[in-house]
PDB file of C-alpha atoms in Angstrom:
ATOM      1  CA  MET T   1      -3.169  19.233 -24.718  1.00 49.00           C
ATOM      2  CA  LYS T   2      -6.833  17.566 -24.886  1.00 49.00           C
ATOM      3  CA  LYS T   3      -5.997  16.751 -28.561  1.00 50.00           C
ATOM      4  CA  LEU T   4      -2.629  15.282 -27.427  1.00 49.00           C
ATOM      5  CA  PHE T   5      -4.450  13.028 -25.372  1.00 49.00           C
ATOM      6  CA  LEU T   6      -6.744  12.165 -27.915  1.00 48.00           C
ATOM      7  CA  LEU T   7      -4.572  11.628 -30.330  1.00 49.00           C
ATOM      8  CA  SER T   8      -2.618   9.202 -27.998  1.00 56.00           C
ATOM      9  CA  PHE T   9      -5.971   7.469 -26.730  1.00 54.00           C
ATOM     10  CA  LEU T  10      -6.750   7.002 -30.340  1.00 50.00           C
ATOM     11  CA  CYS T  11      -3.198   5.568 -31.394  1.00 53.00           C
ATOM     12  CA  ILE T  12      -3.298   3.043 -28.632  1.00 59.00           C
ATOM     13  CA  CYS T  13      -6.836   1.977 -29.674  1.00 56.00           C
ATOM     14  CA  THR T  14      -5.944   1.554 -33.278  1.00 55.00           C
ATOM     15  CA  LEU T  15      -2.824  -0.620 -32.082  1.00 54.00           C
ATOM     16  CA  ALA T  16      -4.853  -2.631 -29.571  1.00 51.00           C
ATOM     17  CA  SER T  17      -7.155  -3.894 -32.523  1.00 54.00           C
ATOM     18  CA  PHE T  18      -4.341  -5.604 -34.368  1.00 56.00           C
ATOM     19  CA  ALA T  19      -2.569  -7.233 -31.457  1.00 58.00           C
ATOM     20  CA  GLN T  20      -2.962  -9.869 -28.892  1.00 85.00           C
ATOM     21  CA  LYS T  21      -3.710  -8.596 -25.380  1.00 92.00           C
ATOM     22  CA  GLU T  22      -1.480  -8.960 -22.432  1.00 92.00           C
ATOM     23  CA  THR T  23      -2.121  -7.889 -18.778  1.00 94.00           C
ATOM     24  CA  PHE T  24       0.276  -6.172 -16.243  1.00 94.00           C
ATOM     25  CA  ASP T  25      -0.974  -5.607 -13.104  1.00 93.00           C
ATOM     26  CA  LEU T  26      -4.473  -4.049 -13.061  1.00 89.00           C
ATOM     27  CA  VAL T  27      -4.207  -3.209 -16.816  1.00 89.00           C
ATOM     28  CA  THR T  28      -4.924  -5.407 -20.057  1.00 92.00           C
ATOM     29  CA  TYR T  29      -3.494  -3.773 -23.381  1.00 92.00           C
ATOM     30  CA  SER T  30      -2.289  -4.846 -26.907  1.00 93.00           C
ATOM     31  CA  PRO T  31       1.414  -3.900 -27.442  1.00 93.00           C
ATOM     32  CA  PRO T  32       2.071  -2.018 -30.313  1.00 93.00           C
ATOM     33  CA  LYS T  33       3.772  -4.179 -33.284  1.00 92.00           C
ATOM     34  CA  GLY T  34       7.196  -3.030 -34.220  1.00 92.00           C
ATOM     35  CA  TRP T  35       8.052  -1.232 -30.856  1.00 96.00           C
ATOM     36  CA  SER T  36      10.677  -2.296 -28.721  1.00 96.00           C
ATOM     37  CA  ARG T  37       9.737  -3.796 -25.168  1.00 96.00           C
ATOM     38  CA  ASP T  38      11.386  -3.360 -22.006  1.00 96.00           C
ATOM     39  CA  ALA T  39       9.956  -4.849 -18.529  1.00 96.00           C
ATOM     40  CA  THR T  40      10.802  -4.390 -15.304  1.00 95.00           C
ATOM     41  CA  GLU T  41       8.701  -5.283 -12.010  1.00 95.00           C
ATOM     42  CA  THR T  42       6.971  -1.836 -12.083  1.00 95.00           C
ATOM     43  CA  ILE T  43       6.944  -0.790 -15.667  1.00 95.00           C
ATOM     44  CA  ILE T  44       6.453  -2.225 -19.149  1.00 95.00           C
ATOM     45  CA  SER T  45       7.498  -0.164 -21.605  1.00 95.00           C
ATOM     46  CA  PHE T  46       7.481   0.379 -25.320  1.00 96.00           C
ATOM     47  CA  THR T  47       9.492   2.479 -27.582  1.00 95.00           C
ATOM     48  CA  VAL T  48       9.837   3.314 -31.319  1.00 95.00           C
ATOM     49  CA  ILE T  49      12.392   5.465 -32.867  1.00 93.00           C
ATOM     50  CA  ASN T  50      12.001   6.993 -36.539  1.00 91.00           C
ATOM     51  CA  LYS T  51      15.534   7.844 -37.530  1.00 90.00           C
ATOM     52  CA  LYS T  52      13.946   9.400 -40.980  1.00 92.00           C
ATOM     53  CA  ASN T  53      12.738  12.128 -39.079  1.00 88.00           C
ATOM     54  CA  ASN T  54      14.587  11.850 -35.810  1.00 85.00           C
ATOM     55  CA  SER T  55      11.634  11.357 -33.682  1.00 88.00           C
ATOM     56  CA  TRP T  56      10.702   8.724 -31.196  1.00 90.00           C
ATOM     57  CA  CYS T  57       7.737   7.857 -28.751  1.00 93.00           C
ATOM     58  CA  ARG T  58       7.823   5.824 -25.530  1.00 93.00           C
ATOM     59  CA  ILE T  59       4.788   4.445 -23.363  1.00 94.00           C
ATOM     60  CA  ASN T  60       5.155   3.284 -19.939  1.00 94.00           C
ATOM     61  CA  VAL T  61       2.679   1.078 -18.348  1.00 95.00           C
ATOM     62  CA  VAL T  62       3.333   1.517 -14.701  1.00 95.00           C
ATOM     63  CA  LYS T  63       2.226  -1.365 -11.819  1.00 95.00           C
ATOM     64  CA  SER T  64      -0.355   0.369  -9.470  1.00 93.00           C
ATOM     65  CA  THR T  65       0.435   1.814  -6.100  1.00 93.00           C
ATOM     66  CA  VAL T  66      -1.635   2.543  -3.159  1.00 93.00           C
ATOM     67  CA  SER T  67      -3.525   5.849  -3.244  1.00 93.00           C
ATOM     68  CA  LYS T  68      -2.466   8.664  -1.388  1.00 94.00           C
ATOM     69  CA  GLY T  69      -6.201   9.642  -0.480  1.00 93.00           C
ATOM     70  CA  SER T  70      -7.225  11.326  -3.364  1.00 94.00           C
ATOM     71  CA  ILE T  71      -6.604  11.803  -7.280  1.00 95.00           C
ATOM     72  CA  GLU T  72      -5.014  15.087  -6.694  1.00 96.00           C
ATOM     73  CA  GLN T  73      -2.319  13.699  -4.399  1.00 96.00           C
ATOM     74  CA  ASP T  74      -1.942  10.439  -6.746  1.00 95.00           C
ATOM     75  CA  PHE T  75      -1.304  12.545  -9.744  1.00 96.00           C
ATOM     76  CA  LYS T  76       1.054  14.798  -7.624  1.00 96.00           C
ATOM     77  CA  SER T  77       2.931  12.126  -6.336  1.00 96.00           C
ATOM     78  CA  GLU T  78       3.232  10.288  -9.442  1.00 96.00           C
ATOM     79  CA  TRP T  79       4.215  13.329 -11.504  1.00 97.00           C
ATOM     80  CA  GLN T  80       7.046  13.871  -8.893  1.00 96.00           C
ATOM     81  CA  ASN T  81       8.256  10.298  -9.026  1.00 95.00           C
ATOM     82  CA  LEU T  82       7.649   9.401 -12.786  1.00 95.00           C
ATOM     83  CA  ILE T  83       7.911  12.648 -14.932  1.00 96.00           C
ATOM     84  CA  VAL T  84       9.958  15.333 -12.702  1.00 97.00           C
ATOM     85  CA  LYS T  85      12.549  12.943 -11.411  1.00 96.00           C
ATOM     86  CA  ASN T  86      13.192  11.146 -14.933  1.00 93.00           C
ATOM     87  CA  TYR T  87      12.522  14.182 -17.531  1.00 93.00           C
ATOM     88  CA  ASN T  88      12.921  17.300 -15.228  1.00 94.00           C
ATOM     89  CA  PRO T  89      10.235  19.509 -17.227  1.00 95.00           C
ATOM     90  CA  SER T  90      10.926  23.417 -16.651  1.00 88.00           C
ATOM     91  CA  VAL T  91       7.243  24.088 -16.239  1.00 91.00           C
ATOM     92  CA  ALA T  92       4.448  22.925 -14.173  1.00 93.00           C
ATOM     93  CA  PRO T  93       2.152  20.423 -16.032  1.00 96.00           C
ATOM     94  CA  GLN T  94      -1.123  21.531 -18.068  1.00 96.00           C
ATOM     95  CA  LEU T  95      -3.899  19.809 -16.600  1.00 96.00           C
ATOM     96  CA  ASN T  96      -7.354  18.160 -17.680  1.00 95.00           C
ATOM     97  CA  GLU T  97     -10.176  18.231 -15.664  1.00 95.00           C
ATOM     98  CA  ILE T  98     -10.640  15.266 -13.666  1.00 96.00           C
ATOM     99  CA  GLN T  99     -12.910  12.829 -15.383  1.00 96.00           C
ATOM    100  CA  GLU T 100     -14.981   9.860 -13.951  1.00 95.00           C
ATOM    101  CA  VAL T 101     -15.663   6.799 -15.877  1.00 93.00           C
ATOM    102  CA  ASN T 102     -17.230   3.435 -14.217  1.00 92.00           C
ATOM    103  CA  GLY T 103     -16.024   4.516 -10.457  1.00 91.00           C
ATOM    104  CA  TRP T 104     -12.508   5.409 -11.416  1.00 93.00           C
ATOM    105  CA  LYS T 105     -11.497   8.952 -11.400  1.00 95.00           C
ATOM    106  CA  ILE T 106      -8.810   9.946 -14.067  1.00 96.00           C
ATOM    107  CA  LYS T 107      -6.317  13.133 -14.161  1.00 97.00           C
ATOM    108  CA  ASN T 108      -3.821  13.727 -16.839  1.00 96.00           C
ATOM    109  CA  GLY T 109      -1.167  16.475 -17.473  1.00 97.00           C
ATOM    110  CA  ALA T 110       1.430  17.219 -19.863  1.00 97.00           C
ATOM    111  CA  ALA T 111       4.561  19.181 -19.821  1.00 97.00           C
ATOM    112  CA  GLU T 112       7.679  19.860 -22.226  1.00 95.00           C
ATOM    113  CA  PHE T 113      10.989  18.968 -21.496  1.00 94.00           C
ATOM    114  CA  THR T 114      14.314  18.844 -23.277  1.00 92.00           C
ATOM    115  CA  PHE T 115      15.586  15.494 -24.489  1.00 88.00           C
ATOM    116  CA  ASN T 116      18.979  15.809 -27.069  1.00 84.00           C
ATOM    117  CA  ASN T 117      18.678  19.292 -27.542  1.00 86.00           C
ATOM    118  CA  SER T 118      15.260  18.720 -28.779  1.00 87.00           C
ATOM    119  CA  THR T 119      11.782  19.540 -27.238  1.00 90.00           C
ATOM    120  CA  ALA T 120       9.581  16.763 -26.011  1.00 92.00           C
ATOM    121  CA  THR T 121       6.418  16.238 -24.043  1.00 95.00           C
ATOM    122  CA  ALA T 122       5.731  14.094 -21.173  1.00 95.00           C
ATOM    123  CA  LEU T 123       2.402  13.023 -20.738  1.00 96.00           C
ATOM    124  CA  LEU T 124       0.912  11.142 -17.359  1.00 97.00           C
ATOM    125  CA  THR T 125      -2.393   9.907 -16.788  1.00 96.00           C
ATOM    126  CA  THR T 126      -3.299   8.725 -13.230  1.00 95.00           C
ATOM    127  CA  MET T 127      -6.422   6.510 -12.512  1.00 93.00           C
ATOM    128  CA  SER T 128      -7.787   5.855  -9.071  1.00 91.00           C
ATOM    129  CA  GLY T 129     -10.749   3.820  -7.879  1.00 87.00           C
ATOM    130  CA  PHE T 130     -11.828   0.672  -6.281  1.00 76.00           C
TER     131      PHE T 130
END
């Protein structure tokens, strides 16, 4: 799972070096070129579909919420609200150890789910601080 997180992070960093930056709530990012964009008050989504190999990817940037009191409670709450309600994974998430960077605590986890009769993976990264 650590490899999946690192691969996602590297893809986002690579894309970031070629695009203009946007800001949504507390996050400044570069939108990936060639991906479709959808926005609501609380979520900015980027989606790409590869019809040749029948694959897809969606990245959601979610507006911040009030902390529940700890990174563990924040992750658990967001996992239920963002992943379980939308993707209904059949197993509990595989979790990485909490990391601390510049005063922010970061926790991420991933679990497989079924979409259109295929296996997919939902990855959630939660950051708490300040």
